[in-house]
Short mmCIF file of C-alpha atoms in Angstrom, two decimals:
data_model
loop_
_atom_site.label_atom_id
_atom_site.label_comp_id
_atom_site.label_asym_id
_atom_site.label_seq_id
_atom_site.Cartn_x
_atom_site.Cartn_y
_atom_site.Cartn_z
CA MET A 28 95.31 106.05 94.94
CA ASP A 29 98.93 105.18 94.16
CA ILE A 30 101.55 106.16 96.71
CA PRO A 31 105.25 105.78 95.90
CA LEU A 32 107.01 103.14 97.99
CA TRP A 33 109.72 105.56 99.13
CA LEU A 34 107.08 107.97 100.46
CA ALA A 35 105.26 105.20 102.34
CA LEU A 36 108.51 103.93 103.89
CA LEU A 37 109.60 107.42 104.82
CA THR A 38 106.25 108.15 106.49
CA VAL A 39 106.17 104.87 108.41
CA GLY A 40 109.79 105.34 109.51
CA TYR A 41 109.17 108.90 110.65
CA LEU A 42 106.06 107.95 112.62
CA GLY A 43 107.84 104.95 114.14
CA VAL A 44 110.70 107.10 115.38
CA LYS A 45 108.37 109.79 116.72
CA LEU A 46 105.92 107.43 118.46
CA ILE A 47 108.15 104.59 119.69
CA ARG A 48 111.37 106.62 120.18
CA PRO A 49 113.95 103.84 119.74
CA PRO A 50 117.58 104.71 120.44
CA TRP A 51 119.47 106.09 117.44
CA TRP A 52 122.10 103.35 117.61
CA LEU A 53 119.36 100.74 117.11
CA ILE A 54 118.08 102.55 114.03
CA ALA A 55 121.61 102.72 112.63
CA VAL A 56 122.25 99.02 113.32
CA LEU A 57 119.00 97.99 111.61
CA LEU A 58 119.68 100.14 108.55
CA LEU A 59 123.30 99.04 108.23
CA GLY A 60 122.43 95.40 108.89
CA GLY A 61 119.71 95.42 106.23
CA PHE A 62 122.07 97.02 103.75
CA LEU A 63 124.82 94.47 104.43
CA ILE A 64 122.49 91.45 104.31
CA ALA A 65 120.99 92.61 101.01
CA ASP A 66 124.43 92.41 99.39
CA SER A 67 125.60 89.13 100.96
CA VAL A 68 125.21 85.41 100.35
CA LEU A 69 122.23 85.49 102.72
CA ALA A 70 120.20 87.61 100.29
CA PRO A 71 118.53 84.63 98.51
CA LEU A 72 117.62 83.11 101.87
CA VAL A 73 116.05 86.35 103.09
CA ASN A 74 114.30 86.79 99.75
CA GLY A 75 112.70 83.36 100.18
CA PHE A 76 111.23 84.38 103.54
CA VAL A 77 110.01 87.74 102.25
CA LYS A 78 108.19 86.32 99.25
#
């Protein structure tokens, strides 16, 4: 069974917020930080750790 990546991420994110209940500012910081790092000079370094 093939599940689209966006659907899997959305489901995991929704369940994480419902079950763990982190503060909304932490969610915003993680999303914004990931977005900013992906478009910075640190992107190749992070890519090396991910792969």
